[in-house]
Amino acid sequence: ATPSLANSFATEIYTGNGGTQAITGTGFKPDFVWIKKRSGAQVHNLYDSVRGINKVLYSDLTNAQATVTSISSFDTNGFTLANGGGDTNASGSTYVSWNWKAGGTPSINTDGTTTSIVSANQAAGFSVVKYTGNGTTGATFGHGLESKPDLVFFKNIDQSGNYNWSVYSNTSVTGATGLLYLNLTNGFTTTSSRFNNTEPTSSVITLGNDATINGNGDNQIAYCFASISGYSKVGTYSGTASANSITTGFEPGFIMIKRTDTTGTWVIMDSARGMGSNAYALFPNTTASESNGWNTAFTATGFTISSAEAWINASGGTYIYLAIKEN
């Protein structure tokens, strides 16, 4: 089916059965599936249709991609788990999966100086991009969105060790002069080595020469998000340590928040696991199980934070967020 804004993101929760099982209800065939155990400490598992369903990355680790057999297929209404591994399907454990629709079968993109392989859902502002680094400052690759990405997660999938996840975010408090790290709590770090102080365009992303994002001969993956009116938004807000209403222009079903002015854990909340005074949160940079009591609610026009939790609402703190409307 032609990618569209409708039926392009869904959160599914499930209980592991220790064997095989189909996870259904997305309403579309996903191209990017992010799974996290809720009921205990376990690594975050990230799968996509560009790298292939047997390749996993971990948002909380610097590891290169690993070959696994956890998922046997992406299906028209979800995905099928192939075994009882603890990361995704231990018997009796509870899990959440965040699912995105890109463009299905990837295609070659020659928009930049570096050829990329792209699966893009332009209407929903989401693409999965694979490219090979060349170590050259100013190299560019095509992202396939036809609008400027506002948030991009990068990982060198061939390298481990100190090869952190790099995050580009196009907001007034961050931007192309530096980066965040998905697997770390660091605030915004100023450096030209990642994005060459150059904002993406509607067709390409510009790289610096840092090996974590542009290692010569290394394969890289990029998950790209562009704000789409009424559906998704990458934005920023200031903390108040009291009731704080953030306007997105729609009712979200998913939010990811990161403090940028100082250290702070990444936080994900969603309507499927429960919002309100007892909202449940998970943390992309750590294996920790979910916690509750985050006192955050979705509204018709955005979300409201009613706690003073420093990771999401410290007085005077600056934050970025990704908000997405649920199907």
PDB file of C-alpha atoms in Angstrom, residues 15 24 92 95 115 123 131 134 136 149 160 238 244 284 307 326:
ATOM      1  CA  THR A  15       2.731 -10.608  27.297  1.00  0.00           C
ATOM      2  CA  THR A  24      -1.170  -7.709  15.907  1.00  0.00           C
ATOM      3  CA  GLY A  92       4.945 -14.158  31.495  1.00  0.00           C
ATOM      4  CA  TYR A  95       6.512  -5.832  26.682  1.00  0.00           C
ATOM      5  CA  THR A 115      24.370   6.875  -2.183  1.00  0.00           C
ATOM      6  CA  ALA A 123       3.275  11.778   4.285  1.00  0.00           C
ATOM      7  CA  TYR A 131      24.507   4.540   4.024  1.00  0.00           C
ATOM      8  CA  ASN A 134      33.529   7.881   3.767  1.00  0.00           C
ATOM      9  CA  THR A 136      34.901  13.096   4.525  1.00  0.00           C
ATOM     10  CA  PRO A 149      14.165  16.198   9.127  1.00  0.00           C
ATOM     11  CA  SER A 160      30.951  -1.075  19.090  1.00  0.00           C
ATOM     12  CA  SER A 238      11.044  25.103  29.314  1.00  0.00           C
ATOM     13  CA  ASN A 244       3.225  22.771  32.415  1.00  0.00           C
ATOM     14  CA  PRO A 284      15.859   4.567  25.861  1.00  0.00           C
ATOM     15  CA  SER A 307       5.244  17.010  38.343  1.00  0.00           C
ATOM     16  CA  GLU A 326      -1.533   7.228  17.620  1.00  0.00           C
TER      17      GLU A 326
END
